[in-house]
Amino acid sequence: MPVSEWMSLHPLTVTPKTTVGTALRLLREHGIRRLPVIEEGSPVGVVRTEDLLRLTPSEATTLDRYELHDLLQRLTVARAIAPATMVKPEVSLGEAARTFLLDGTEELLVVTDGRLLGILTHSDLLRGLMARREAAPMSEGEAVRE
């Protein structure tokens, strides 16, 4: 089964100039943990919630809420961009699983001709692998575990 069958299509994206405040709001509103970063139509990396939060002042800050808001509107995600692992849509789920394990990546950007088609997360991969397992006939001697 190719990753194109299990990826999330048309993920929300940001540019390196997107503010940290805007990116954090998008992540929170959509219940996601990562955003691909696109520059001139091509993916350049990914920003993750934890990396963006590291750019924000701690709770011990002496900034008032207006200064904090101003700071978050000036900081951009460019400082938090992590390299992204990119795969083609025809890559198999098994190969994607190997890539997750060997590269230690948290997501795979699915790209064709330099354009982002989708994103494959650990959850997407697990759903695909479980569907593949459930569709496969039970081998002789394999017990059903409940």
PDB file of N, CA, C and O in Angstrom, residues 33-113:
ATOM      1  N   ARG A  33       0.099  18.987  15.620  1.00  0.00           N
ATOM      2  CA  ARG A  33       1.361  19.257  16.315  1.00  0.00           C
ATOM      3  C   ARG A  33       2.481  19.709  15.405  1.00  0.00           C
ATOM      4  O   ARG A  33       3.579  19.983  15.868  1.00  0.00           O
ATOM      5  N   ARG A  34       2.221  19.775  14.096  1.00  0.00           N
ATOM      6  CA  ARG A  34       3.284  20.159  13.173  1.00  0.00           C
ATOM      7  C   ARG A  34       2.694  20.849  11.948  1.00  0.00           C
ATOM      8  O   ARG A  34       1.555  20.583  11.575  1.00  0.00           O
ATOM      9  N   LEU A  35       3.507  21.712  11.343  1.00  0.00           N
ATOM     10  CA  LEU A  35       3.104  22.414  10.130  1.00  0.00           C
ATOM     11  C   LEU A  35       4.262  22.382   9.134  1.00  0.00           C
ATOM     12  O   LEU A  35       5.379  22.787   9.469  1.00  0.00           O
ATOM     13  N   PRO A  36       4.022  21.903   7.926  1.00  0.00           N
ATOM     14  CA  PRO A  36       5.055  22.013   6.896  1.00  0.00           C
ATOM     15  C   PRO A  36       5.307  23.491   6.575  1.00  0.00           C
ATOM     16  O   PRO A  36       4.390  24.313   6.610  1.00  0.00           O
ATOM     17  N   VAL A  37       6.555  23.802   6.286  1.00  0.00           N
ATOM     18  CA  VAL A  37       6.936  25.166   5.921  1.00  0.00           C
ATOM     19  C   VAL A  37       7.207  25.176   4.417  1.00  0.00           C
ATOM     20  O   VAL A  37       8.003  24.390   3.910  1.00  0.00           O
ATOM     21  N   ILE A  38       6.517  26.078   3.734  1.00  0.00           N
ATOM     22  CA  ILE A  38       6.599  26.187   2.275  1.00  0.00           C
ATOM     23  C   ILE A  38       7.211  27.540   1.915  1.00  0.00           C
ATOM     24  O   ILE A  38       6.825  28.570   2.452  1.00  0.00           O
ATOM     25  N   GLU A  39       8.169  27.487   0.995  1.00  0.00           N
ATOM     26  CA  GLU A  39       8.759  28.728   0.493  1.00  0.00           C
ATOM     27  C   GLU A  39       8.816  28.636  -1.020  1.00  0.00           C
ATOM     28  O   GLU A  39       9.340  27.647  -1.555  1.00  0.00           O
ATOM     29  N   GLU A  40       8.255  29.633  -1.685  1.00  0.00           N
ATOM     30  CA  GLU A  40       8.184  29.666  -3.150  1.00  0.00           C
ATOM     31  C   GLU A  40       7.577  28.384  -3.713  1.00  0.00           C
ATOM     32  O   GLU A  40       8.033  27.830  -4.706  1.00  0.00           O
ATOM     33  N   GLY A  41       6.554  27.874  -3.023  1.00  0.00           N
ATOM     34  CA  GLY A  41       5.806  26.716  -3.491  1.00  0.00           C
ATOM     35  C   GLY A  41       6.384  25.358  -3.150  1.00  0.00           C
ATOM     36  O   GLY A  41       5.766  24.339  -3.417  1.00  0.00           O
ATOM     37  N   SER A  42       7.577  25.325  -2.561  1.00  0.00           N
ATOM     38  CA  SER A  42       8.216  24.048  -2.234  1.00  0.00           C
ATOM     39  C   SER A  42       8.438  23.908  -0.736  1.00  0.00           C
ATOM     40  O   SER A  42       8.717  24.888  -0.046  1.00  0.00           O
ATOM     41  N   PRO A  43       8.331  22.671  -0.229  1.00  0.00           N
ATOM     42  CA  PRO A  43       8.567  22.458   1.207  1.00  0.00           C
ATOM     43  C   PRO A  43      10.046  22.644   1.549  1.00  0.00           C
ATOM     44  O   PRO A  43      10.919  22.179   0.826  1.00  0.00           O
ATOM     45  N   VAL A  44      10.293  23.355   2.657  1.00  0.00           N
ATOM     46  CA  VAL A  44      11.668  23.587   3.114  1.00  0.00           C
ATOM     47  C   VAL A  44      11.925  22.983   4.486  1.00  0.00           C
ATOM     48  O   VAL A  44      13.060  22.962   4.953  1.00  0.00           O
ATOM     49  N   GLY A  45      10.884  22.521   5.149  1.00  0.00           N
ATOM     50  CA  GLY A  45      11.047  21.957   6.480  1.00  0.00           C
ATOM     51  C   GLY A  45       9.713  21.863   7.176  1.00  0.00           C
ATOM     52  O   GLY A  45       8.652  21.914   6.541  1.00  0.00           O
ATOM     53  N   VAL A  46       9.779  21.755   8.485  1.00  0.00           N
ATOM     54  CA  VAL A  46       8.580  21.609   9.294  1.00  0.00           C
ATOM     55  C   VAL A  46       8.800  22.321  10.619  1.00  0.00           C
ATOM     56  O   VAL A  46       9.935  22.425  11.098  1.00  0.00           O
ATOM     57  N   VAL A  47       7.729  22.874  11.180  1.00  0.00           N
ATOM     58  CA  VAL A  47       7.798  23.424  12.538  1.00  0.00           C
ATOM     59  C   VAL A  47       6.859  22.605  13.418  1.00  0.00           C
ATOM     60  O   VAL A  47       5.775  22.225  12.993  1.00  0.00           O
ATOM     61  N   ARG A  48       7.340  22.340  14.628  1.00  0.00           N
ATOM     62  CA  ARG A  48       6.575  21.541  15.583  1.00  0.00           C
ATOM     63  C   ARG A  48       6.227  22.389  16.791  1.00  0.00           C
ATOM     64  O   ARG A  48       6.955  23.322  17.141  1.00  0.00           O
ATOM     65  N   THR A  49       5.142  22.038  17.429  1.00  0.00           N
ATOM     66  CA  THR A  49       4.649  22.792  18.582  1.00  0.00           C
ATOM     67  C   THR A  49       5.749  23.037  19.607  1.00  0.00           C
ATOM     68  O   THR A  49       5.961  24.174  20.040  1.00  0.00           O
ATOM     69  N   GLU A  50       6.447  21.973  19.998  1.00  0.00           N
ATOM     70  CA  GLU A  50       7.451  22.113  21.063  1.00  0.00           C
ATOM     71  C   GLU A  50       8.575  23.072  20.671  1.00  0.00           C
ATOM     72  O   GLU A  50       9.088  23.809  21.523  1.00  0.00           O
ATOM     73  N   ASP A  51       8.943  23.102  19.407  1.00  0.00           N
ATOM     74  CA  ASP A  51       9.994  24.020  18.961  1.00  0.00           C
ATOM     75  C   ASP A  51       9.512  25.469  18.974  1.00  0.00           C
ATOM     76  O   ASP A  51      10.259  26.382  19.315  1.00  0.00           O
ATOM     77  N   LEU A  52       8.260  25.669  18.604  1.00  0.00           N
ATOM     78  CA  LEU A  52       7.692  27.024  18.640  1.00  0.00           C
ATOM     79  C   LEU A  52       7.561  27.513  20.081  1.00  0.00           C
ATOM     80  O   LEU A  52       7.846  28.673  20.376  1.00  0.00           O
ATOM     81  N   LEU A  53       7.141  26.626  20.962  1.00  0.00           N
ATOM     82  CA  LEU A  53       6.981  27.024  22.365  1.00  0.00           C
ATOM     83  C   LEU A  53       8.313  27.404  22.999  1.00  0.00           C
ATOM     84  O   LEU A  53       8.360  28.262  23.884  1.00  0.00           O
ATOM     85  N   ARG A  54       9.401  26.791  22.541  1.00  0.00           N
ATOM     86  CA  ARG A  54      10.722  27.154  23.069  1.00  0.00           C
ATOM     87  C   ARG A  54      11.102  28.594  22.714  1.00  0.00           C
ATOM     88  O   ARG A  54      11.959  29.190  23.364  1.00  0.00           O
ATOM     89  N   LEU A  55      10.481  29.137  21.676  1.00  0.00           N
ATOM     90  CA  LEU A  55      10.767  30.519  21.284  1.00  0.00           C
ATOM     91  C   LEU A  55       9.987  31.535  22.113  1.00  0.00           C
ATOM     92  O   LEU A  55      10.297  32.719  22.068  1.00  0.00           O
ATOM     93  N   THR A  56       8.977  31.078  22.827  1.00  0.00           N
ATOM     94  CA  THR A  56       8.135  32.004  23.591  1.00  0.00           C
ATOM     95  C   THR A  56       8.718  32.222  24.985  1.00  0.00           C
ATOM     96  O   THR A  56       9.414  31.355  25.517  1.00  0.00           O
ATOM     97  N   PRO A  57       8.459  33.374  25.585  1.00  0.00           N
ATOM     98  CA  PRO A  57       8.956  33.637  26.934  1.00  0.00           C
ATOM     99  C   PRO A  57       8.343  32.664  27.945  1.00  0.00           C
ATOM    100  O   PRO A  57       7.234  32.177  27.759  1.00  0.00           O
ATOM    101  N   SER A  58       9.078  32.388  29.000  1.00  0.00           N
ATOM    102  CA  SER A  58       8.571  31.496  30.044  1.00  0.00           C
ATOM    103  C   SER A  58       7.504  32.214  30.868  1.00  0.00           C
ATOM    104  O   SER A  58       7.304  33.430  30.758  1.00  0.00           O
ATOM    105  N   GLU A  59       6.842  31.458  31.725  1.00  0.00           N
ATOM    106  CA  GLU A  59       5.808  32.044  32.590  1.00  0.00           C
ATOM    107  C   GLU A  59       6.407  33.026  33.595  1.00  0.00           C
ATOM    108  O   GLU A  59       5.695  33.834  34.165  1.00  0.00           O
ATOM    109  N   ALA A  60       7.715  32.944  33.807  1.00  0.00           N
ATOM    110  CA  ALA A  60       8.393  33.824  34.761  1.00  0.00           C
ATOM    111  C   ALA A  60       8.761  35.175  34.142  1.00  0.00           C
ATOM    112  O   ALA A  60       9.414  35.981  34.779  1.00  0.00           O
ATOM    113  N   THR A  61       8.324  35.427  32.929  1.00  0.00           N
ATOM    114  CA  THR A  61       8.681  36.667  32.245  1.00  0.00           C
ATOM    115  C   THR A  61       8.097  37.889  32.954  1.00  0.00           C
ATOM    116  O   THR A  61       7.069  37.810  33.623  1.00  0.00           O
ATOM    117  N   THR A  62       8.781  38.999  32.787  1.00  0.00           N
ATOM    118  CA  THR A  62       8.283  40.264  33.336  1.00  0.00           C
ATOM    119  C   THR A  62       7.512  41.058  32.292  1.00  0.00           C
ATOM    120  O   THR A  62       7.051  42.159  32.569  1.00  0.00           O
ATOM    121  N   LEU A  63       7.350  40.475  31.098  1.00  0.00           N
ATOM    122  CA  LEU A  63       6.584  41.153  30.053  1.00  0.00           C
ATOM    123  C   LEU A  63       5.103  41.155  30.422  1.00  0.00           C
ATOM    124  O   LEU A  63       4.579  40.159  30.922  1.00  0.00           O
ATOM    125  N   ASP A  64       4.445  42.283  30.151  1.00  0.00           N
ATOM    126  CA  ASP A  64       2.990  42.263  30.347  1.00  0.00           C
ATOM    127  C   ASP A  64       2.360  41.623  29.115  1.00  0.00           C
ATOM    128  O   ASP A  64       3.033  41.333  28.130  1.00  0.00           O
ATOM    129  N   ARG A  65       1.069  41.394  29.154  1.00  0.00           N
ATOM    130  CA  ARG A  65       0.445  40.640  28.071  1.00  0.00           C
ATOM    131  C   ARG A  65       0.500  41.362  26.728  1.00  0.00           C
ATOM    132  O   ARG A  65       0.543  40.735  25.681  1.00  0.00           O
ATOM    133  N   TYR A  66       0.529  42.693  26.743  1.00  0.00           N
ATOM    134  CA  TYR A  66       0.623  43.445  25.484  1.00  0.00           C
ATOM    135  C   TYR A  66       2.021  43.321  24.879  1.00  0.00           C
ATOM    136  O   TYR A  66       2.172  43.182  23.666  1.00  0.00           O
ATOM    137  N   GLU A  67       3.049  43.376  25.738  1.00  0.00           N
ATOM    138  CA  GLU A  67       4.418  43.199  25.256  1.00  0.00           C
ATOM    139  C   GLU A  67       4.614  41.775  24.734  1.00  0.00           C
ATOM    140  O   GLU A  67       5.271  41.569  23.721  1.00  0.00           O
ATOM    141  N   LEU A  68       4.027  40.812  25.422  1.00  0.00           N
ATOM    142  CA  LEU A  68       4.119  39.420  25.006  1.00  0.00           C
ATOM    143  C   LEU A  68       3.460  39.233  23.638  1.00  0.00           C
ATOM    144  O   LEU A  68       4.018  38.604  22.743  1.00  0.00           O
ATOM    145  N   HIS A  69       2.265  39.804  23.476  1.00  0.00           N
ATOM    146  CA  HIS A  69       1.559  39.724  22.191  1.00  0.00           C
ATOM    147  C   HIS A  69       2.403  40.348  21.084  1.00  0.00           C
ATOM    148  O   HIS A  69       2.538  39.789  19.992  1.00  0.00           O
ATOM    149  N   ASP A  70       2.996  41.508  21.353  1.00  0.00           N
ATOM    150  CA  ASP A  70       3.833  42.191  20.368  1.00  0.00           C
ATOM    151  C   ASP A  70       5.034  41.333  19.993  1.00  0.00           C
ATOM    152  O   ASP A  70       5.381  41.210  18.812  1.00  0.00           O
ATOM    153  N   LEU A  71       5.660  40.721  20.994  1.00  0.00           N
ATOM    154  CA  LEU A  71       6.806  39.860  20.729  1.00  0.00           C
ATOM    155  C   LEU A  71       6.420  38.686  19.832  1.00  0.00           C
ATOM    156  O   LEU A  71       7.116  38.371  18.866  1.00  0.00           O
ATOM    157  N   LEU A  72       5.286  38.039  20.130  1.00  0.00           N
ATOM    158  CA  LEU A  72       4.852  36.891  19.334  1.00  0.00           C
ATOM    159  C   LEU A  72       4.460  37.285  17.917  1.00  0.00           C
ATOM    160  O   LEU A  72       4.486  36.454  17.015  1.00  0.00           O
ATOM    161  N   GLN A  73       4.111  38.533  17.718  1.00  0.00           N
ATOM    162  CA  GLN A  73       3.775  38.997  16.368  1.00  0.00           C
ATOM    163  C   GLN A  73       5.014  39.412  15.578  1.00  0.00           C
ATOM    164  O   GLN A  73       4.944  39.600  14.375  1.00  0.00           O
ATOM    165  N   ARG A  74       6.158  39.546  16.262  1.00  0.00           N
ATOM    166  CA  ARG A  74       7.393  39.888  15.564  1.00  0.00           C
ATOM    167  C   ARG A  74       8.277  38.670  15.297  1.00  0.00           C
ATOM    168  O   ARG A  74       8.999  38.643  14.319  1.00  0.00           O
ATOM    169  N   LEU A  75       8.216  37.678  16.172  1.00  0.00           N
ATOM    170  CA  LEU A  75       9.001  36.455  15.980  1.00  0.00           C
ATOM    171  C   LEU A  75       8.406  35.633  14.856  1.00  0.00           C
ATOM    172  O   LEU A  75       7.196  35.449  14.786  1.00  0.00           O
ATOM    173  N   THR A  76       9.245  35.101  13.992  1.00  0.00           N
ATOM    174  CA  THR A  76       8.737  34.261  12.903  1.00  0.00           C
ATOM    175  C   THR A  76       9.159  32.807  13.117  1.00  0.00           C
ATOM    176  O   THR A  76      10.099  32.522  13.873  1.00  0.00           O
ATOM    177  N   VAL A  77       8.485  31.925  12.410  1.00  0.00           N
ATOM    178  CA  VAL A  77       8.777  30.499  12.540  1.00  0.00           C
ATOM    179  C   VAL A  77      10.126  30.129  11.921  1.00  0.00           C
ATOM    180  O   VAL A  77      10.610  29.023  12.140  1.00  0.00           O
ATOM    181  N   ALA A  78      10.748  31.038  11.199  1.00  0.00           N
ATOM    182  CA  ALA A  78      12.033  30.751  10.549  1.00  0.00           C
ATOM    183  C   ALA A  78      13.057  30.223  11.547  1.00  0.00           C
ATOM    184  O   ALA A  78      13.891  29.393  11.195  1.00  0.00           O
ATOM    185  N   ARG A  79      12.982  30.663  12.794  1.00  0.00           N
ATOM    186  CA  ARG A  79      13.933  30.221  13.818  1.00  0.00           C
ATOM    187  C   ARG A  79      13.665  28.806  14.313  1.00  0.00           C
ATOM    188  O   ARG A  79      14.480  28.242  15.015  1.00  0.00           O
ATOM    189  N   ALA A  80      12.515  28.241  13.976  1.00  0.00           N
ATOM    190  CA  ALA A  80      12.135  26.925  14.504  1.00  0.00           C
ATOM    191  C   ALA A  80      12.019  25.854  13.424  1.00  0.00           C
ATOM    192  O   ALA A  80      11.583  24.747  13.702  1.00  0.00           O
ATOM    193  N   ILE A  81      12.408  26.176  12.197  1.00  0.00           N
ATOM    194  CA  ILE A  81      12.258  25.210  11.103  1.00  0.00           C
ATOM    195  C   ILE A  81      13.233  24.048  11.291  1.00  0.00           C
ATOM    196  O   ILE A  81      14.436  24.255  11.438  1.00  0.00           O
ATOM    197  N   ALA A  82      12.681  22.848  11.290  1.00  0.00           N
ATOM    198  CA  ALA A  82      13.491  21.627  11.349  1.00  0.00           C
ATOM    199  C   ALA A  82      13.511  21.006   9.954  1.00  0.00           C
ATOM    200  O   ALA A  82      12.542  21.144   9.201  1.00  0.00           O
ATOM    201  N   PRO A  83      14.586  20.317   9.627  1.00  0.00           N
ATOM    202  CA  PRO A  83      14.619  19.628   8.324  1.00  0.00           C
ATOM    203  C   PRO A  83      13.483  18.608   8.261  1.00  0.00           C
ATOM    204  O   PRO A  83      13.121  18.002   9.267  1.00  0.00           O
ATOM    205  N   ALA A  84      12.950  18.421   7.075  1.00  0.00           N
ATOM    206  CA  ALA A  84      11.863  17.457   6.892  1.00  0.00           C
ATOM    207  C   ALA A  84      12.348  16.306   6.022  1.00  0.00           C
ATOM    208  O   ALA A  84      13.117  16.506   5.089  1.00  0.00           O
ATOM    209  N   THR A  85      11.853  15.123   6.352  1.00  0.00           N
ATOM    210  CA  THR A  85      12.110  13.966   5.503  1.00  0.00           C
ATOM    211  C   THR A  85      10.995  13.912   4.478  1.00  0.00           C
ATOM    212  O   THR A  85       9.818  13.981   4.836  1.00  0.00           O
ATOM    213  N   MET A  86      11.372  13.831   3.225  1.00  0.00           N
ATOM    214  CA  MET A  86      10.380  13.853   2.153  1.00  0.00           C
ATOM    215  C   MET A  86      10.392  12.521   1.402  1.00  0.00           C
ATOM    216  O   MET A  86      11.449  11.928   1.215  1.00  0.00           O
ATOM    217  N   VAL A  87       9.194  12.081   1.034  1.00  0.00           N
ATOM    218  CA  VAL A  87       9.041  10.834   0.282  1.00  0.00           C
ATOM    219  C   VAL A  87       8.092  11.070  -0.882  1.00  0.00           C
ATOM    220  O   VAL A  87       7.321  12.028  -0.885  1.00  0.00           O
ATOM    221  N   LYS A  88       8.150  10.160  -1.830  1.00  0.00           N
ATOM    222  CA  LYS A  88       7.230  10.214  -2.972  1.00  0.00           C
ATOM    223  C   LYS A  88       5.936   9.490  -2.608  1.00  0.00           C
ATOM    224  O   LYS A  88       5.936   8.611  -1.738  1.00  0.00           O
ATOM    225  N   PRO A  89       4.824   9.822  -3.251  1.00  0.00           N
ATOM    226  CA  PRO A  89       3.537   9.224  -2.902  1.00  0.00           C
ATOM    227  C   PRO A  89       3.462   7.721  -3.112  1.00  0.00           C
ATOM    228  O   PRO A  89       2.688   7.036  -2.464  1.00  0.00           O
ATOM    229  N   GLU A  90       4.313   7.181  -3.986  1.00  0.00           N
ATOM    230  CA  GLU A  90       4.253   5.739  -4.256  1.00  0.00           C
ATOM    231  C   GLU A  90       5.077   4.895  -3.273  1.00  0.00           C
ATOM    232  O   GLU A  90       5.051   3.667  -3.332  1.00  0.00           O
ATOM    233  N   VAL A  91       5.773   5.527  -2.337  1.00  0.00           N
ATOM    234  CA  VAL A  91       6.542   4.777  -1.337  1.00  0.00           C
ATOM    235  C   VAL A  91       5.584   3.912  -0.523  1.00  0.00           C
ATOM    236  O   VAL A  91       4.490   4.348  -0.152  1.00  0.00           O
ATOM    237  N   SER A  92       5.989   2.687  -0.224  1.00  0.00           N
ATOM    238  CA  SER A  92       5.117   1.769   0.519  1.00  0.00           C
ATOM    239  C   SER A  92       5.080   2.128   2.003  1.00  0.00           C
ATOM    240  O   SER A  92       5.990   2.791   2.520  1.00  0.00           O
ATOM    241  N   LEU A  93       4.028   1.670   2.673  1.00  0.00           N
ATOM    242  CA  LEU A  93       3.919   1.892   4.119  1.00  0.00           C
ATOM    243  C   LEU A  93       5.083   1.240   4.855  1.00  0.00           C
ATOM    244  O   LEU A  93       5.585   1.793   5.837  1.00  0.00           O
ATOM    245  N   GLY A  94       5.516   0.070   4.386  1.00  0.00           N
ATOM    246  CA  GLY A  94       6.655  -0.602   5.010  1.00  0.00           C
ATOM    247  C   GLY A  94       7.920   0.235   4.919  1.00  0.00           C
ATOM    248  O   GLY A  94       8.660   0.375   5.904  1.00  0.00           O
ATOM    249  N   GLU A  95       8.168   0.817   3.759  1.00  0.00           N
ATOM    250  CA  GLU A  95       9.334   1.680   3.584  1.00  0.00           C
ATOM    251  C   GLU A  95       9.198   2.940   4.430  1.00  0.00           C
ATOM    252  O   GLU A  95      10.175   3.419   5.013  1.00  0.00           O
ATOM    253  N   ALA A  96       7.995   3.477   4.529  1.00  0.00           N
ATOM    254  CA  ALA A  96       7.758   4.650   5.375  1.00  0.00           C
ATOM    255  C   ALA A  96       8.051   4.310   6.831  1.00  0.00           C
ATOM    256  O   ALA A  96       8.674   5.098   7.549  1.00  0.00           O
ATOM    257  N   ALA A  97       7.631   3.126   7.278  1.00  0.00           N
ATOM    258  CA  ALA A  97       7.893   2.700   8.662  1.00  0.00           C
ATOM    259  C   ALA A  97       9.397   2.610   8.908  1.00  0.00           C
ATOM    260  O   ALA A  97       9.896   3.064   9.951  1.00  0.00           O
ATOM    261  N   ARG A  98      10.132   2.046   7.949  1.00  0.00           N
ATOM    262  CA  ARG A  98      11.594   1.973   8.073  1.00  0.00           C
ATOM    263  C   ARG A  98      12.208   3.368   8.164  1.00  0.00           C
ATOM    264  O   ARG A  98      13.115   3.608   8.951  1.00  0.00           O
ATOM    265  N   THR A  99      11.695   4.278   7.363  1.00  0.00           N
ATOM    266  CA  THR A  99      12.213   5.652   7.383  1.00  0.00           C
ATOM    267  C   THR A  99      11.951   6.301   8.734  1.00  0.00           C
ATOM    268  O   THR A  99      12.836   6.948   9.293  1.00  0.00           O
ATOM    269  N   PHE A 100      10.753   6.116   9.267  1.00  0.00           N
ATOM    270  CA  PHE A 100      10.450   6.655  10.596  1.00  0.00           C
ATOM    271  C   PHE A 100      11.449   6.122  11.622  1.00  0.00           C
ATOM    272  O   PHE A 100      11.980   6.876  12.441  1.00  0.00           O
ATOM    273  N   LEU A 101      11.686   4.824  11.591  1.00  0.00           N
ATOM    274  CA  LEU A 101      12.585   4.207  12.573  1.00  0.00           C
ATOM    275  C   LEU A 101      14.040   4.607  12.379  1.00  0.00           C
ATOM    276  O   LEU A 101      14.723   4.962  13.341  1.00  0.00           O
ATOM    277  N   LEU A 102      14.527   4.549  11.162  1.00  0.00           N
ATOM    278  CA  LEU A 102      15.943   4.822  10.903  1.00  0.00           C
ATOM    279  C   LEU A 102      16.300   6.299  11.008  1.00  0.00           C
ATOM    280  O   LEU A 102      17.366   6.645  11.508  1.00  0.00           O
ATOM    281  N   ASP A 103      15.414   7.167  10.527  1.00  0.00           N
ATOM    282  CA  ASP A 103      15.699   8.604  10.557  1.00  0.00           C
ATOM    283  C   ASP A 103      15.271   9.256  11.860  1.00  0.00           C
ATOM    284  O   ASP A 103      15.661  10.386  12.144  1.00  0.00           O
ATOM    285  N   GLY A 104      14.421   8.574  12.626  1.00  0.00           N
ATOM    286  CA  GLY A 104      13.920   9.166  13.866  1.00  0.00           C
ATOM    287  C   GLY A 104      13.019  10.356  13.610  1.00  0.00           C
ATOM    288  O   GLY A 104      12.860  11.221  14.466  1.00  0.00           O
ATOM    289  N   THR A 105      12.431  10.408  12.434  1.00  0.00           N
ATOM    290  CA  THR A 105      11.580  11.542  12.081  1.00  0.00           C
ATOM    291  C   THR A 105      10.198  11.398  12.700  1.00  0.00           C
ATOM    292  O   THR A 105       9.782  10.309  13.076  1.00  0.00           O
ATOM    293  N   GLU A 106       9.496  12.494  12.808  1.00  0.00           N
ATOM    294  CA  GLU A 106       8.159  12.492  13.397  1.00  0.00           C
ATOM    295  C   GLU A 106       7.060  12.577  12.344  1.00  0.00           C
ATOM    296  O   GLU A 106       5.897  12.405  12.650  1.00  0.00           O
ATOM    297  N   GLU A 107       7.437  12.886  11.122  1.00  0.00           N
ATOM    298  CA  GLU A 107       6.486  12.999  10.026  1.00  0.00           C
ATOM    299  C   GLU A 107       7.237  12.871   8.717  1.00  0.00           C
ATOM    300  O   GLU A 107       8.450  13.067   8.667  1.00  0.00           O
ATOM    301  N   LEU A 108       6.506  12.514   7.688  1.00  0.00           N
ATOM    302  CA  LEU A 108       7.071  12.470   6.343  1.00  0.00           C
ATOM    303  C   LEU A 108       6.247  13.399   5.467  1.00  0.00           C
ATOM    304  O   LEU A 108       5.012  13.313   5.462  1.00  0.00           O
ATOM    305  N   LEU A 109       6.917  14.296   4.769  1.00  0.00           N
ATOM    306  CA  LEU A 109       6.223  15.143   3.818  1.00  0.00           C
ATOM    307  C   LEU A 109       6.171  14.389   2.499  1.00  0.00           C
ATOM    308  O   LEU A 109       7.192  13.912   2.007  1.00  0.00           O
ATOM    309  N   VAL A 110       4.979  14.250   1.946  1.00  0.00           N
ATOM    310  CA  VAL A 110       4.795  13.529   0.694  1.00  0.00           C
ATOM    311  C   VAL A 110       4.842  14.564  -0.428  1.00  0.00           C
ATOM    312  O   VAL A 110       4.011  15.479  -0.479  1.00  0.00           O
ATOM    313  N   VAL A 111       5.844  14.402  -1.298  1.00  0.00           N
ATOM    314  CA  VAL A 111       6.161  15.427  -2.292  1.00  0.00           C
ATOM    315  C   VAL A 111       6.287  14.794  -3.672  1.00  0.00           C
ATOM    316  O   VAL A 111       6.796  13.684  -3.805  1.00  0.00           O
ATOM    317  N   THR A 112       5.815  15.511  -4.668  1.00  0.00           N
ATOM    318  CA  THR A 112       6.052  15.122  -6.050  1.00  0.00           C
ATOM    319  C   THR A 112       6.382  16.383  -6.844  1.00  0.00           C
ATOM    320  O   THR A 112       5.757  17.424  -6.653  1.00  0.00           O
ATOM    321  N   ASP A 113       7.394  16.285  -7.679  1.00  0.00           N
ATOM    322  CA  ASP A 113       7.855  17.418  -8.492  1.00  0.00           C
ATOM    323  C   ASP A 113       8.076  18.679  -7.653  1.00  0.00           C
ATOM    324  O   ASP A 113       7.745  19.793  -8.072  1.00  0.00           O
TER     325      ASP A 113
END
